[in-house]
PDB file of C-alpha atoms in Angstrom:
ATOM      1  CA  MET A 634     107.009 151.865  37.328  1.00 47.00           C
ATOM      2  CA  ARG A 635     105.771 152.818  40.748  1.00 51.00           C
ATOM      3  CA  ILE A 636     104.562 150.547  43.488  1.00 51.00           C
ATOM      4  CA  GLU A 637     100.871 150.757  43.509  1.00 54.00           C
ATOM      5  CA  GLN A 638      98.676 149.641  46.307  1.00 51.00           C
ATOM      6  CA  ASN A 639      95.529 148.824  44.231  1.00 48.00           C
ATOM      7  CA  GLY A 640      96.535 145.719  42.680  1.00 52.00           C
ATOM      8  CA  ALA A 641      97.280 147.317  39.178  1.00 45.00           C
ATOM      9  CA  VAL A 642     100.535 146.051  39.211  1.00 58.00           C
ATOM     10  CA  THR A 643     101.249 142.236  39.826  1.00 58.00           C
ATOM     11  CA  GLN A 644     102.868 141.009  42.993  1.00 57.00           C
ATOM     12  CA  SER A 645     106.089 139.642  41.257  1.00 59.00           C
ATOM     13  CA  GLU A 646     106.522 143.062  39.438  1.00 65.00           C
ATOM     14  CA  LYS A 647     106.223 144.822  43.064  1.00 63.00           C
ATOM     15  CA  VAL A 648     109.036 142.144  44.167  1.00 63.00           C
ATOM     16  CA  ARG A 649     111.112 142.929  41.243  1.00 63.00           C
ATOM     17  CA  GLU A 650     110.927 146.914  41.311  1.00 68.00           C
ATOM     18  CA  LEU A 651     111.417 146.683  45.549  1.00 65.00           C
ATOM     19  CA  ILE A 652     114.643 144.839  44.842  1.00 62.00           C
ATOM     20  CA  ARG A 653     115.703 147.239  42.233  1.00 65.00           C
ATOM     21  CA  MET A 654     115.091 149.999  44.364  1.00 66.00           C
ATOM     22  CA  ALA A 655     117.031 148.442  47.164  1.00 64.00           C
ATOM     23  CA  ARG A 656     119.909 147.644  44.948  1.00 61.00           C
ATOM     24  CA  GLU A 657     120.036 151.258  43.832  1.00 65.00           C
ATOM     25  CA  GLN A 658     120.124 152.384  47.409  1.00 65.00           C
ATOM     26  CA  VAL A 659     122.615 150.031  48.916  1.00 60.00           C
ATOM     27  CA  GLY A 660     124.434 149.573  45.428  1.00 56.00           C
ATOM     28  CA  SER A 661     124.841 146.129  44.370  1.00 50.00           C
ATOM     29  CA  GLU A 662     128.166 146.606  42.670  1.00 55.00           C
ATOM     30  CA  SER A 663     129.554 147.070  46.252  1.00 62.00           C
ATOM     31  CA  PHE A 664     131.496 143.978  46.768  1.00 59.00           C
ATOM     32  CA  SER A 665     132.130 144.118  50.341  1.00 57.00           C
ATOM     33  CA  ARG A 666     128.268 144.427  50.879  1.00 62.00           C
ATOM     34  CA  ALA A 667     127.465 141.777  48.172  1.00 62.00           C
ATOM     35  CA  TYR A 668     129.945 139.392  50.044  1.00 61.00           C
ATOM     36  CA  LEU A 669     128.529 140.151  53.429  1.00 58.00           C
ATOM     37  CA  SER A 670     125.106 139.425  52.235  1.00 63.00           C
ATOM     38  CA  SER A 671     126.123 136.239  50.391  1.00 61.00           C
ATOM     39  CA  SER A 672     128.145 134.815  53.193  1.00 67.00           C
ATOM     40  CA  GLU A 673     125.489 134.956  55.710  1.00 70.00           C
ATOM     41  CA  VAL A 674     124.589 131.498  55.203  1.00 70.00           C
ATOM     42  CA  ALA A 675     127.974 129.995  54.974  1.00 76.00           C
ATOM     43  CA  ALA A 676     129.483 132.052  57.985  1.00 76.00           C
ATOM     44  CA  PRO A 677     127.599 129.732  60.704  1.00 79.00           C
ATOM     45  CA  ILE A 678     128.370 126.724  59.265  1.00 79.00           C
ATOM     46  CA  LEU A 679     132.095 127.782  58.706  1.00 78.00           C
ATOM     47  CA  ALA A 680     132.227 128.749  62.426  1.00 79.00           C
ATOM     48  CA  GLU A 681     130.876 125.425  63.542  1.00 79.00           C
ATOM     49  CA  CYS A 682     133.361 123.437  61.215  1.00 75.00           C
ATOM     50  CA  LYS A 683     136.181 125.293  62.822  1.00 76.00           C
ATOM     51  CA  SER A 684     135.139 125.166  66.683  1.00 78.00           C
ATOM     52  CA  ASP A 685     134.932 121.204  66.497  1.00 78.00           C
ATOM     53  CA  PRO A 686     138.142 119.576  65.032  1.00 74.00           C
ATOM     54  CA  GLU A 687     136.653 116.247  65.149  1.00 77.00           C
ATOM     55  CA  SER A 688     134.153 116.916  62.633  1.00 77.00           C
ATOM     56  CA  ARG A 689     135.947 119.657  60.427  1.00 82.00           C
ATOM     57  CA  SER A 690     135.796 119.146  56.875  1.00 85.00           C
ATOM     58  CA  ASP A 691     138.466 120.963  54.496  1.00 88.00           C
ATOM     59  CA  VAL A 692     135.980 120.013  51.481  1.00 88.00           C
ATOM     60  CA  CYS A 693     133.003 121.650  52.867  1.00 87.00           C
ATOM     61  CA  GLU A 694     135.114 124.657  53.992  1.00 88.00           C
ATOM     62  CA  ALA A 695     136.374 125.182  50.780  1.00 91.00           C
ATOM     63  CA  LEU A 696     132.994 124.704  49.196  1.00 90.00           C
ATOM     64  CA  LEU A 697     131.311 126.879  51.459  1.00 87.00           C
ATOM     65  CA  ILE A 698     133.714 129.618  50.849  1.00 88.00           C
ATOM     66  CA  GLY A 699     133.682 128.974  47.073  1.00 90.00           C
ATOM     67  CA  VAL A 700     129.940 129.641  47.001  1.00 86.00           C
ATOM     68  CA  ALA A 701     129.871 132.755  49.262  1.00 84.00           C
ATOM     69  CA  GLU A 702     132.595 134.247  46.926  1.00 87.00           C
ATOM     70  CA  ILE A 703     130.827 133.461  43.598  1.00 88.00           C
ATOM     71  CA  ALA A 704     127.486 134.674  44.987  1.00 83.00           C
ATOM     72  CA  ALA A 705     129.114 137.915  46.029  1.00 83.00           C
ATOM     73  CA  SER A 706     130.865 138.084  42.398  1.00 86.00           C
ATOM     74  CA  VAL A 707     127.453 137.586  40.710  1.00 85.00           C
ATOM     75  CA  GLN A 708     125.846 140.276  43.139  1.00 82.00           C
ATOM     76  CA  ALA A 709     128.398 142.611  42.749  1.00 83.00           C
ATOM     77  CA  THR A 710     128.701 142.421  38.736  1.00 88.00           C
ATOM     78  CA  THR A 711     126.477 144.987  37.040  1.00 88.00           C
ATOM     79  CA  ARG A 712     123.987 143.668  34.702  1.00 88.00           C
ATOM     80  CA  ASP A 713     124.778 145.575  31.310  1.00 92.00           C
ATOM     81  CA  ASP A 714     126.123 144.500  27.894  1.00 95.00           C
ATOM     82  CA  ALA A 715     129.372 143.249  29.359  1.00 95.00           C
ATOM     83  CA  PHE A 716     127.999 141.244  32.188  1.00 94.00           C
ATOM     84  CA  LEU A 717     129.275 137.887  31.296  1.00 96.00           C
ATOM     85  CA  ARG A 718     132.588 139.125  30.385  1.00 97.00           C
ATOM     86  CA  ASN A 719     132.760 141.251  33.549  1.00 95.00           C
ATOM     87  CA  LEU A 720     131.556 138.118  35.576  1.00 95.00           C
ATOM     88  CA  GLU A 721     133.970 135.726  34.366  1.00 96.00           C
ATOM     89  CA  HIS A 722     136.761 138.230  35.227  1.00 95.00           C
ATOM     90  CA  GLY A 723     135.587 138.253  38.819  1.00 92.00           C
ATOM     91  CA  LEU A 724     135.099 134.475  38.797  1.00 95.00           C
ATOM     92  CA  LEU A 725     138.339 133.245  37.647  1.00 96.00           C
ATOM     93  CA  PRO A 726     140.237 134.198  40.802  1.00 94.00           C
ATOM     94  CA  VAL A 727     137.526 132.583  42.647  1.00 94.00           C
ATOM     95  CA  ALA A 728     137.720 129.366  40.739  1.00 94.00           C
ATOM     96  CA  GLU A 729     141.523 129.212  40.948  1.00 95.00           C
ATOM     97  CA  GLN A 730     141.229 129.517  44.673  1.00 94.00           C
ATOM     98  CA  LEU A 731     138.779 126.971  44.925  1.00 93.00           C
ATOM     99  CA  VAL A 732     140.633 124.532  42.944  1.00 93.00           C
ATOM    100  CA  LYS A 733     143.635 125.205  45.107  1.00 94.00           C
ATOM    101  CA  GLN A 734     141.689 124.502  48.203  1.00 93.00           C
ATOM    102  CA  LEU A 735     139.458 121.908  46.845  1.00 90.00           C
ATOM    103  CA  LEU A 736     141.891 119.587  45.123  1.00 90.00           C
ATOM    104  CA  PRO A 737     144.329 118.674  48.315  1.00 89.00           C
ATOM    105  CA  ALA A 738     140.973 118.509  50.510  1.00 88.00           C
ATOM    106  CA  LEU A 739     139.815 115.619  47.989  1.00 86.00           C
ATOM    107  CA  ILE A 740     143.174 113.731  47.601  1.00 84.00           C
ATOM    108  CA  SER A 741     145.114 114.303  50.247  1.00 85.00           C
ATOM    109  CA  GLU A 742     145.702 111.514  53.063  1.00 80.00           C
ATOM    110  CA  HIS A 743     146.128 114.494  55.569  1.00 82.00           C
ATOM    111  CA  ALA A 744     143.272 116.686  54.937  1.00 84.00           C
ATOM    112  CA  ASN A 745     140.336 116.983  57.479  1.00 82.00           C
ATOM    113  CA  ARG A 746     137.408 115.189  56.212  1.00 80.00           C
ATOM    114  CA  THR A 747     134.451 113.441  57.893  1.00 74.00           C
ATOM    115  CA  GLU A 748     135.122 110.474  55.541  1.00 76.00           C
ATOM    116  CA  GLU A 749     138.212 108.655  54.475  1.00 77.00           C
ATOM    117  CA  VAL A 750     139.878 108.917  51.187  1.00 74.00           C
ATOM    118  CA  ASP A 751     137.805 107.154  48.504  1.00 81.00           C
ATOM    119  CA  VAL A 752     140.514 105.578  46.685  1.00 84.00           C
ATOM    120  CA  ASP A 753     138.482 105.257  43.156  1.00 88.00           C
ATOM    121  CA  ARG A 754     137.464 108.864  43.510  1.00 87.00           C
ATOM    122  CA  LYS A 755     141.214 109.853  44.302  1.00 84.00           C
ATOM    123  CA  GLN A 756     142.300 107.815  41.158  1.00 89.00           C
ATOM    124  CA  ARG A 757     139.459 109.383  39.201  1.00 91.00           C
ATOM    125  CA  LEU A 758     140.834 112.866  40.239  1.00 88.00           C
ATOM    126  CA  LEU A 759     144.574 112.273  39.516  1.00 88.00           C
ATOM    127  CA  HIS A 760     143.701 110.794  36.525  1.00 91.00           C
ATOM    128  CA  LEU A 761     141.552 113.908  35.393  1.00 91.00           C
ATOM    129  CA  ILE A 762     144.380 116.019  36.522  1.00 89.00           C
ATOM    130  CA  GLU A 763     146.986 114.446  34.505  1.00 90.00           C
ATOM    131  CA  THR A 764     144.510 114.372  31.250  1.00 93.00           C
ATOM    132  CA  LEU A 765     143.943 118.220  31.791  1.00 90.00           C
ATOM    133  CA  THR A 766     147.775 118.949  32.232  1.00 87.00           C
ATOM    134  CA  GLU A 767     148.833 117.002  29.170  1.00 82.00           C
TER     135      GLU A 767
END
């Protein structure tokens, strides 16, 4: 399909075609480029979290990093017949790292948080961990 100026092609088709053309030029399978573009939103918030220790939140940091890495994995995975298999392969290490960072942030008494540990939430999480590891 080519981009036409006379309105013969709908606006959404033009947008999709422009995105496709940009991906071909940039290479959407480039993980580093995908990571940089996906972390644009998270980076300023993470910097703000780290600059003020009083308002630092390990929960927010872990989730923002996880979201950026998940978005990068999705962007960097080629859309073909093996998309879901390849996406899962890329997401498993991200999920592992997220759990590794997030769980201590949620249940540890010493984690940096903006709120105190919710005892009920901590008990539910500990019970969930116990149930899943049996």
